[in-house]
Coordinates of C-alpha atoms in Angstrom, one line a residue:
M9 CA -0.3 0.1 -0.1
A10 CA 1.4 3.3 -0.7
P11 CA 2.1 6.1 1.8
P12 CA -0.4 8.7 2.5
P13 CA 0.6 12.0 0.6
L14 CA 1.6 13.7 3.5
V15 CA 3.7 10.8 5.0
A16 CA 5.3 10.6 1.4
L17 CA 6.6 14.0 1.4
V18 CA 7.8 14.1 5.0
C19 CA 9.6 11.0 4.2
C20 CA 10.8 12.4 0.9
L21 CA 12.5 15.5 2.5
L22 CA 14.0 13.4 5.5
A23 CA 15.8 11.5 2.4
V24 CA 16.8 15.0 0.6
A25 CA 18.1 16.4 4.1
A26 CA 20.1 13.4 4.8
T27 CA 21.9 13.3 1.3
L28 CA 22.4 17.0 1.4
A29 CA 24.1 16.7 5.2
A30 CA 26.2 13.9 3.5
A31 CA 27.2 16.1 0.9
D32 CA 28.0 18.9 3.1
D33 CA 29.6 17.2 5.7
P34 CA 31.9 14.7 4.7
Y35 CA 33.9 12.6 6.4
R36 CA 37.7 12.2 6.3
F37 CA 39.6 9.2 8.0
F38 CA 43.5 9.3 8.9
T39 CA 45.7 6.9 10.6
W40 CA 48.7 8.5 11.8
S41 CA 51.6 6.4 13.5
V42 CA 53.7 8.5 15.9
T43 CA 57.5 7.1 16.2
Y44 CA 61.0 8.2 16.8
G45 CA 63.4 8.5 13.8
P46 CA 66.2 9.5 12.2
I47 CA 66.2 13.3 10.7
N48 CA 69.0 15.4 9.3
P49 CA 67.5 19.2 9.4
L50 CA 70.6 20.4 10.1
G51 CA 72.7 18.4 7.6
S52 CA 75.8 17.0 9.9
T53 CA 73.9 16.4 12.9
Q54 CA 71.4 13.4 12.6
Q55 CA 68.9 13.8 15.3
Q56 CA 66.1 11.8 16.8
G57 CA 63.0 13.3 15.5
I58 CA 59.4 12.7 16.1
L59 CA 57.8 11.1 12.9
I60 CA 54.1 10.6 11.9
N61 CA 53.8 8.2 9.2
G62 CA 57.5 8.3 9.1
Q63 CA 57.1 12.0 7.8
F64 CA 58.8 15.1 9.1
P65 CA 57.1 17.6 9.1
G66 CA 53.8 15.6 9.4
P67 CA 51.2 14.9 7.0
R68 CA 49.1 17.9 5.9
I69 CA 45.6 17.6 6.2
D70 CA 43.7 19.7 3.6
C71 CA 39.8 19.7 3.9
V72 CA 36.9 22.0 3.5
T73 CA 34.9 23.8 6.0
N74 CA 32.4 22.0 8.0
D75 CA 34.5 18.3 6.9
N76 CA 34.3 15.8 10.1
I77 CA 37.7 15.0 11.0
I78 CA 38.4 11.5 12.1
V79 CA 42.5 11.0 13.1
N80 CA 43.6 7.8 14.4
V81 CA 46.5 8.6 16.5
I82 CA 48.8 5.6 17.5
N83 CA 51.3 6.3 20.0
N84 CA 54.7 4.0 19.1
L85 CA 56.9 6.5 21.3
D86 CA 58.1 5.5 24.9
E87 CA 56.1 8.2 26.5
P88 CA 52.9 9.7 26.8
F89 CA 51.8 11.8 23.5
L90 CA 48.9 14.6 22.4
L91 CA 48.4 16.7 19.5
T92 CA 46.2 19.6 19.9
W93 CA 45.1 21.3 16.4
N94 CA 46.2 25.0 16.7
G95 CA 43.3 27.4 15.8
I96 CA 40.9 24.9 15.2
K97 CA 37.9 26.0 17.5
Q98 CA 36.7 22.6 18.2
R99 CA 33.0 23.9 18.7
K100 CA 31.0 22.7 21.6
N101 CA 33.9 20.0 21.6
S102 CA 36.6 20.9 24.0
W103 CA 36.8 17.2 24.4
Q104 CA 39.2 16.8 21.4
D105 CA 41.4 19.8 22.0
G106 CA 44.4 17.8 22.9
V107 CA 46.1 19.6 25.7
L108 CA 46.5 18.1 28.9
G109 CA 43.7 20.0 30.6
T110 CA 41.3 18.7 28.5
N111 CA 42.3 15.0 27.7
C112 CA 44.5 12.2 29.1
P113 CA 48.0 11.7 27.3
I114 CA 47.9 8.4 24.6
P115 CA 50.4 6.0 27.1
A116 CA 53.0 4.9 25.2
G117 CA 51.8 1.6 22.7
A118 CA 48.0 2.7 22.9
N119 CA 45.7 4.6 20.5
Y120 CA 43.2 7.5 20.7
T121 CA 40.8 8.5 17.8
Y122 CA 40.1 12.3 17.6
K123 CA 36.8 13.2 16.2
F124 CA 36.1 16.8 15.5
Q125 CA 34.6 19.0 12.8
A126 CA 36.3 22.6 11.0
K127 CA 33.2 24.0 11.6
D128 CA 32.4 27.6 10.5
Q129 CA 36.0 27.7 9.6
I130 CA 38.6 28.5 6.7
G131 CA 42.1 29.2 6.3
T132 CA 45.5 28.2 8.1
F133 CA 46.2 26.4 10.7
T134 CA 48.5 23.5 12.3
Y135 CA 48.6 21.0 14.4
F136 CA 51.4 20.0 17.3
P137 CA 52.6 18.1 19.9
S138 CA 51.2 19.1 23.2
V139 CA 53.0 17.3 25.9
A140 CA 56.4 18.2 27.2
L141 CA 59.0 19.4 24.9
H142 CA 57.6 17.2 22.0
R143 CA 57.1 20.1 20.1
A144 CA 60.7 20.7 19.8
A145 CA 61.5 17.5 18.1
G146 CA 58.7 17.3 14.9
G147 CA 55.2 15.6 15.0
F148 CA 53.8 18.9 14.0
G149 CA 52.4 19.8 10.5
A150 CA 49.9 22.0 8.3
F151 CA 46.4 21.9 8.4
N152 CA 44.5 23.8 5.5
V153 CA 40.5 24.6 5.5
Y154 CA 39.4 25.8 2.1
Q155 CA 36.0 27.3 1.3
R156 CA 33.3 25.8 0.2
P157 CA 32.8 26.5 -3.5
A158 CA 29.0 28.6 -2.6
I159 CA 31.1 31.1 -0.6
P160 CA 34.2 32.8 -2.4
V161 CA 36.9 34.0 -0.5
P162 CA 37.6 37.8 -1.6
Y163 CA 40.3 37.4 -4.2
A164 CA 40.8 35.5 -7.2
P165 CA 41.4 31.4 -7.6
P166 CA 45.5 31.3 -7.0
A167 CA 47.4 29.1 -9.6
G168 CA 48.4 27.3 -6.8
D169 CA 49.5 27.5 -3.2
F170 CA 51.9 26.6 -0.9
T171 CA 52.7 25.7 3.0
L172 CA 55.7 27.1 4.8
L173 CA 56.3 25.4 8.4
V174 CA 58.6 28.1 9.8
G175 CA 60.2 27.9 13.1
D176 CA 63.7 27.5 15.3
W177 CA 65.4 24.3 15.7
Y178 CA 67.5 23.1 18.5
R179 CA 70.3 20.5 18.3
A180 CA 69.4 19.1 21.8
G181 CA 66.8 16.4 21.7
H182 CA 63.4 17.2 23.5
K183 CA 64.2 15.1 26.7
Q184 CA 67.4 17.2 27.2
L185 CA 65.8 20.2 26.6
R186 CA 63.2 19.0 28.9
Q187 CA 65.9 18.3 31.8
T188 CA 67.3 22.1 31.1
L189 CA 63.8 23.2 32.3
D190 CA 63.1 20.7 34.9
A191 CA 66.3 21.7 36.7
G192 CA 65.7 25.6 36.8
G193 CA 67.8 26.5 34.1
A194 CA 66.4 28.6 30.6
L195 CA 66.7 27.0 27.0
P196 CA 69.4 28.4 25.1
P197 CA 69.5 29.9 22.2
P198 CA 68.2 27.9 19.4
D199 CA 70.7 26.6 17.0
A200 CA 68.6 27.2 13.4
L201 CA 65.7 28.5 11.8
L202 CA 63.8 25.7 9.3
I203 CA 61.4 26.0 6.6
N204 CA 59.7 22.9 6.2
G205 CA 62.3 21.0 8.3
M206 CA 65.0 22.2 6.2
P207 CA 67.3 25.4 6.7
S208 CA 68.0 26.0 3.0
A209 CA 66.4 23.1 0.3
A210 CA 62.6 24.3 0.4
T211 CA 61.6 25.1 -3.0
F212 CA 59.0 26.3 -4.4
V213 CA 57.7 26.4 -7.9
G214 CA 55.6 28.7 -9.9
D215 CA 54.8 29.9 -13.7
Q216 CA 55.7 33.5 -14.7
G217 CA 52.9 35.9 -14.7
K218 CA 50.5 33.7 -12.3
T219 CA 49.7 34.3 -8.8
Y220 CA 50.5 31.9 -5.9
L221 CA 49.2 31.9 -2.3
F222 CA 51.6 31.2 0.4
R223 CA 50.6 29.7 3.9
V224 CA 53.1 30.8 6.7
S225 CA 53.0 29.6 10.2
N226 CA 55.5 29.6 12.9
V227 CA 55.6 26.3 14.6
G228 CA 58.7 26.9 16.3
V229 CA 59.2 26.7 20.3
K230 CA 59.7 30.2 21.0
T231 CA 61.3 32.5 18.3
S232 CA 59.3 35.2 16.2
V233 CA 60.6 35.2 12.5
N234 CA 60.4 37.5 9.5
V235 CA 59.3 36.1 6.1
R236 CA 60.1 38.0 2.9
I237 CA 60.6 37.0 -0.5
Q238 CA 63.7 38.5 -2.7
G239 CA 61.9 40.9 -5.5
H240 CA 58.2 39.9 -4.6
S241 CA 55.7 41.9 -2.9
L242 CA 53.4 40.1 -0.5
R243 CA 49.6 41.1 -0.2
L244 CA 48.4 39.7 2.8
V245 CA 44.5 37.8 2.3
E246 CA 44.3 35.6 5.5
V247 CA 45.2 35.9 9.2
E248 CA 44.0 32.8 11.2
G249 CA 40.9 31.9 9.4
T250 CA 39.8 35.4 8.7
H251 CA 40.3 38.1 6.0
P252 CA 41.9 41.4 6.6
V253 CA 42.4 44.6 4.4
Q254 CA 44.6 43.3 1.5
N255 CA 47.8 45.3 2.3
V256 CA 51.0 45.0 0.6
Y257 CA 54.1 44.6 2.6
D258 CA 57.7 43.6 1.7
S259 CA 58.2 41.4 4.8
L260 CA 56.0 40.2 7.7
D261 CA 56.6 39.2 11.1
V262 CA 54.9 36.2 12.2
H263 CA 55.5 34.9 15.9
V264 CA 55.2 31.8 17.4
G265 CA 51.9 30.0 17.1
Q266 CA 50.3 32.6 14.4
S267 CA 49.7 32.2 10.8
V268 CA 49.5 34.8 7.8
A269 CA 48.8 33.7 4.1
F270 CA 49.8 35.9 1.2
L271 CA 49.6 36.2 -2.4
V272 CA 52.8 36.8 -4.5
T273 CA 52.7 37.1 -8.3
L274 CA 55.4 35.9 -10.0
D275 CA 55.9 39.0 -12.4
K276 CA 59.7 39.1 -12.8
P277 CA 62.3 38.0 -14.9
A278 CA 62.2 33.9 -14.7
Q279 CA 64.6 33.3 -12.4
D280 CA 65.4 31.5 -8.7
Y281 CA 64.4 34.2 -5.8
A282 CA 65.2 33.4 -2.2
V283 CA 62.5 33.1 0.4
V284 CA 63.7 34.1 3.5
A285 CA 63.2 33.5 7.0
S286 CA 65.1 35.5 9.6
A287 CA 64.5 35.4 13.6
R288 CA 63.2 38.5 15.3
F289 CA 63.7 39.5 18.9
I290 CA 66.3 37.5 20.0
P291 CA 68.7 37.7 23.0
A292 CA 71.4 40.2 22.7
M293 CA 74.2 37.2 23.3
V294 CA 73.4 35.7 19.7
A295 CA 76.3 36.9 17.7
A296 CA 74.5 36.7 14.0
P297 CA 70.5 36.2 13.6
L298 CA 69.4 32.7 12.4
T299 CA 68.2 32.8 8.7
A300 CA 66.7 30.3 6.8
M301 CA 66.3 30.1 3.1
G302 CA 64.4 28.5 0.5
T303 CA 63.8 28.9 -3.5
L304 CA 61.0 30.6 -5.6
H305 CA 61.6 28.9 -8.8
Y306 CA 60.0 30.1 -11.9
S307 CA 59.3 27.1 -13.9
S308 CA 61.4 28.2 -16.8
A309 CA 64.4 29.8 -15.0
V310 CA 67.6 28.8 -15.5
S311 CA 69.6 30.7 -13.4
R312 CA 69.5 32.8 -10.0
A313 CA 68.5 36.4 -9.4
P314 CA 71.1 38.8 -9.2
G315 CA 71.5 40.9 -6.3
P316 CA 71.6 41.1 -2.7
L317 CA 68.9 39.1 -0.6
P318 CA 66.1 41.3 0.9
A319 CA 67.3 43.2 4.1
P320 CA 65.3 42.3 7.5
P321 CA 63.1 45.1 9.0
P322 CA 64.7 47.1 11.9
E323 CA 64.8 45.7 15.2
G324 CA 63.0 46.8 17.9
A325 CA 59.3 46.6 18.6
E326 CA 58.0 49.9 17.0
W327 CA 58.5 48.7 13.7
S328 CA 56.7 45.3 14.1
M329 CA 53.9 47.0 16.3
N330 CA 53.2 49.7 13.5
Q331 CA 52.9 46.7 11.2
A332 CA 50.6 44.7 13.4
R333 CA 48.3 47.9 13.8
S334 CA 48.3 47.9 10.4
F335 CA 46.1 44.5 10.2
R336 CA 42.5 45.5 9.7
W337 CA 39.5 43.0 9.2
N338 CA 37.9 43.4 5.9
L339 CA 34.5 44.3 7.1
T340 CA 32.7 43.4 3.6
A341 CA 34.3 39.8 3.1
S342 CA 33.0 36.7 4.1
A343 CA 34.8 34.0 5.8
A344 CA 33.6 30.6 6.3
R345 CA 29.8 31.8 6.2
P346 CA 28.0 33.8 3.5
N347 CA 27.6 36.7 6.1
P348 CA 30.2 39.5 5.7
Q349 CA 32.6 39.5 8.9
G350 CA 31.8 43.1 9.3
S351 CA 28.1 42.1 10.3
F352 CA 29.1 41.4 14.1
H353 CA 29.7 44.6 15.3
Y354 CA 31.9 43.7 18.4
G355 CA 32.8 47.4 19.3
T356 CA 29.1 48.3 20.0
I357 CA 29.1 45.2 23.0
P358 CA 29.7 46.3 26.5
T359 CA 32.0 43.9 28.3
S360 CA 31.0 42.3 31.1
R361 CA 34.2 42.2 33.0
T362 CA 37.8 42.8 32.3
L363 CA 40.9 40.5 32.9
V364 CA 44.4 41.8 33.1
L365 CA 46.8 39.2 32.8
A366 CA 50.5 39.7 33.3
N367 CA 53.6 37.2 32.8
S368 CA 56.4 36.8 35.3
A369 CA 59.2 34.8 35.9
P370 CA 59.6 33.9 39.3
L371 CA 61.7 31.2 41.3
L372 CA 59.4 28.8 43.3
A373 CA 61.5 26.7 45.7
G374 CA 64.9 27.8 44.1
Q375 CA 63.7 26.9 40.5
R376 CA 62.9 29.2 37.5
R377 CA 59.0 29.1 36.7
Y378 CA 56.4 31.2 35.4
A379 CA 53.1 32.7 35.8
V380 CA 50.2 34.5 35.3
N381 CA 49.5 37.0 37.6
G382 CA 52.0 35.2 40.4
V383 CA 50.3 31.9 39.7
S384 CA 52.3 29.1 37.9
F385 CA 50.0 26.4 36.6
V386 CA 51.0 22.7 37.5
V387 CA 49.7 20.2 35.7
P388 CA 47.2 18.0 37.5
D389 CA 46.9 14.0 37.0
T390 CA 43.5 14.2 36.1
P391 CA 42.8 16.5 33.1
L392 CA 40.6 19.5 34.4
K393 CA 37.6 18.6 31.8
L394 CA 37.4 15.2 33.4
V395 CA 37.4 16.8 36.9
D396 CA 34.7 19.1 35.8
N397 CA 32.7 16.5 34.3
Y398 CA 32.7 13.7 37.2
N399 CA 32.9 16.5 40.3
I400 CA 36.2 15.8 41.5
A401 CA 37.3 17.6 44.3
N402 CA 40.2 19.2 45.8
V403 CA 42.0 19.2 41.8
I404 CA 40.7 22.8 40.6
G405 CA 41.9 26.0 41.8
W406 CA 38.5 27.9 40.8
D407 CA 38.9 31.8 40.4
S408 CA 42.6 31.5 42.4
V409 CA 44.3 33.7 39.8
P410 CA 43.7 37.2 40.8
A411 CA 41.5 39.1 37.9
R412 CA 44.8 41.9 37.9
P413 CA 48.0 41.5 39.3
D414 CA 47.9 42.2 43.0
G415 CA 51.4 42.1 44.0
S416 CA 50.9 38.9 46.1
A417 CA 53.6 36.1 46.7
P418 CA 54.2 34.1 43.4
R419 CA 52.8 30.4 44.1
S420 CA 51.9 27.2 42.1
G421 CA 48.1 26.1 41.1
T422 CA 45.9 24.9 39.2
P423 CA 43.8 28.1 38.2
V424 CA 40.6 27.7 36.6
V425 CA 38.6 31.1 35.7
R426 CA 34.7 30.4 35.7
L427 CA 33.0 32.2 32.9
N428 CA 29.3 32.5 31.7
L429 CA 28.6 31.4 28.0
H430 CA 27.9 34.0 26.0
E431 CA 29.6 37.0 28.2
F432 CA 31.8 39.4 26.1
I433 CA 35.0 39.9 28.1
E434 CA 38.2 42.3 27.4
V435 CA 41.6 40.5 28.4
V436 CA 45.0 42.6 28.7
F437 CA 48.1 41.1 28.3
Q438 CA 50.7 43.0 30.3
N439 CA 54.0 42.2 29.7
T440 CA 56.9 43.6 32.3
E441 CA 59.7 41.6 30.4
N442 CA 62.3 42.2 27.8
E443 CA 60.9 38.8 25.9
L444 CA 58.6 39.2 23.4
Q445 CA 55.5 36.9 24.7
S446 CA 53.1 35.3 22.3
W447 CA 49.4 34.1 23.8
H448 CA 46.9 31.6 22.4
L449 CA 43.4 31.0 23.2
D450 CA 42.0 27.4 22.3
G451 CA 38.5 27.5 21.2
Y452 CA 38.0 31.0 20.2
D453 CA 39.0 34.0 17.8
F454 CA 39.3 37.5 19.2
W455 CA 39.6 41.1 18.1
V456 CA 42.9 42.6 18.8
V457 CA 41.8 46.3 19.8
G458 CA 45.0 47.5 20.9
Y459 CA 48.7 47.2 21.5
G460 CA 50.9 49.9 23.4
N461 CA 54.0 50.5 25.2
G462 CA 54.4 50.3 29.2
Q463 CA 51.5 50.1 31.5
W464 CA 48.1 49.5 30.6
T465 CA 45.5 51.8 31.9
E466 CA 41.8 52.1 31.4
S467 CA 42.7 55.4 29.8
Q468 CA 44.2 53.1 26.9
R469 CA 40.6 52.2 25.6
T470 CA 40.2 55.4 24.0
T471 CA 42.9 53.9 21.7
Y472 CA 41.1 50.9 21.3
N473 CA 40.0 50.0 17.3
L474 CA 36.4 49.3 17.7
V475 CA 35.7 49.0 14.4
D476 CA 38.0 46.7 12.0
A477 CA 40.3 45.1 14.4
Q478 CA 41.9 42.2 13.3
A479 CA 40.6 38.8 14.7
R480 CA 43.1 36.3 15.1
H481 CA 43.9 33.3 17.8
T482 CA 47.4 34.1 19.1
V483 CA 48.5 37.4 19.6
Q484 CA 52.1 38.8 20.4
V485 CA 52.6 41.1 23.4
Y486 CA 55.6 43.3 22.6
P487 CA 58.4 43.7 25.3
N488 CA 57.3 45.8 28.3
G489 CA 54.3 46.5 26.3
W490 CA 50.4 45.3 26.0
S491 CA 48.2 44.0 23.9
A492 CA 44.2 44.2 24.4
I493 CA 41.9 41.8 22.8
L494 CA 38.2 41.2 22.7
V495 CA 36.3 37.9 23.3
S496 CA 32.8 36.6 22.5
L497 CA 32.7 33.6 24.4
D498 CA 30.3 31.7 22.8
N499 CA 31.7 28.2 22.7
Q500 CA 31.1 26.2 25.9
G501 CA 33.8 24.3 26.9
M502 CA 37.5 24.0 29.5
W503 CA 39.8 26.0 27.2
N504 CA 43.5 26.9 27.4
L505 CA 44.8 30.1 27.4
R506 CA 48.4 30.0 27.4
S507 CA 51.7 31.1 26.4
A508 CA 52.5 29.8 23.0
N509 CA 56.5 30.1 23.6
W510 CA 56.6 26.7 24.6
D511 CA 59.3 27.0 27.3
R512 CA 57.3 29.6 29.4
Q513 CA 53.9 27.0 29.1
Y514 CA 55.3 24.2 30.3
L515 CA 56.8 26.1 33.3
G516 CA 53.6 27.4 34.2
Q517 CA 52.5 30.3 32.1
Q518 CA 49.2 29.2 31.6
L519 CA 45.4 28.7 32.7
Y520 CA 41.9 27.6 31.9
M521 CA 39.0 29.2 31.2
R522 CA 35.7 27.4 32.0
V523 CA 33.1 28.7 29.7
W524 CA 29.4 27.1 30.8
T525 CA 25.9 27.6 31.3
P526 CA 23.2 25.2 33.9
Q527 CA 21.1 24.7 30.7
Q528 CA 22.7 21.5 29.5
S529 CA 21.9 20.8 26.2
F530 CA 23.8 19.5 23.0
S531 CA 23.0 22.8 21.0
N532 CA 25.6 24.2 23.9
E533 CA 28.1 21.2 24.1
Y534 CA 28.8 17.5 23.4
S535 CA 28.8 14.8 25.7
I536 CA 32.2 13.0 26.7
P537 CA 33.4 10.8 23.8
T538 CA 32.7 7.1 24.4
N539 CA 36.6 6.4 23.8
A540 CA 37.9 9.0 26.0
I541 CA 41.2 8.0 28.0
L542 CA 40.3 8.1 31.6
C543 CA 43.1 8.6 33.9
G544 CA 44.4 9.7 37.3
R545 CA 41.6 10.5 40.0
A546 CA 38.9 9.5 36.9
A547 CA 40.6 6.0 36.1
G548 CA 37.8 3.8 36.4
L549 CA 34.7 5.5 36.5
G550 CA 32.9 5.2 33.0
H551 CA 31.4 7.1 30.7

């Protein structure tokens, strides 16, 4: 018997909806084996690196907005391991964030399958190991999210795109570097800069007259870099997943944890041109600046371009700060969604609270630590997300970081700041040291509304850009200066706010923000994954 017309119509609509869902949100599956293996980034010295499927750097993930990503990570190292997905917002899903405050590490010889969606994002991102100093040994890679065909980006399709993973590198292994930090010492200056795992061999091939997209990410441990291409201009078109006004630059500073993308037109004679990355804001005791060199090879070139290599920009913070201030949000461009970025008028929203977070380098029990408002974060044996989920007592120091520096004696702790879902907050990063800081917030983009020198005061708000400040997920704070951001807390979860300078993160310059509402709903946050690893005081509790 045929179904009634209304039932048939409903069934038809449901079938169409299911087909569209499958078409719009496909699944991409990856199986990654993490091992140690010999690498030779510095030429003469063979090192033990962290490889993914035998590769250094690791495999690149290419996907499209809203794709579902399934990554089975098999840990064949001799110690626990985790990957975090730098800049991927993990909407409603901090369970997959891959840091020690949200996930138990994958034990040696075991595996864990990450399941998440590149929800409403496009752009240039990375992944890297988040446990200990693994980041200094490899295990990092590119994560590129392309736009859906129906939502164009604000520039003509390039003839191709190139990924540049740029960062500092040490001859010492990650275990030796960790021992140095654990003993209260400071990391030495890095030994080299690398582009895609090599100091001088990366080559990018294109045709004369065509335009290419260069995606640059700083995957290093602690060193800012400047990137430039001999004889060519860089037209900035993406900053960490959003579109800026397309200003043209001779070179760009990219600080630790940051990503940018720029267009380069091959409009010069058909020769080979130098792609140069050099270290920025390095200690004065370093005799010569570190430089990595790649090649932009015109496909018909038979010789190297004559002339000097492009010079680095002036030292000091002022040049870099002025460049950062020139980054402006393109208010008319869409990003991953069809509505223009500028339709969210962030500058008209009153803030619910202000956090002023000052970094410091205190001595605790006679050893060097790093702290936020005097509190140095100690990683507990049970991830904070599990502690919160199972109501485990006496682990989290709720709101134990003062909202502003209060001059109290430095101390250790496990601080979590409690915030409400849909709050709109102001965060000021205050840097009282001579070392450039780089701060990252998981789960979010934010608007960088101001940079300044000296001590921040409320009067600095009159200098904020409340119209078209650049949105990003990682912000630099210049030596003895401040940076101010505005954040719309629309993503429930337990989120890591940390120094992207990994030695500082490892020694305590981080905290967590719990964004929460008592109204439990899958529209706000997903449940604990059925395959979640349980450890510490959560071991044996069951899902």
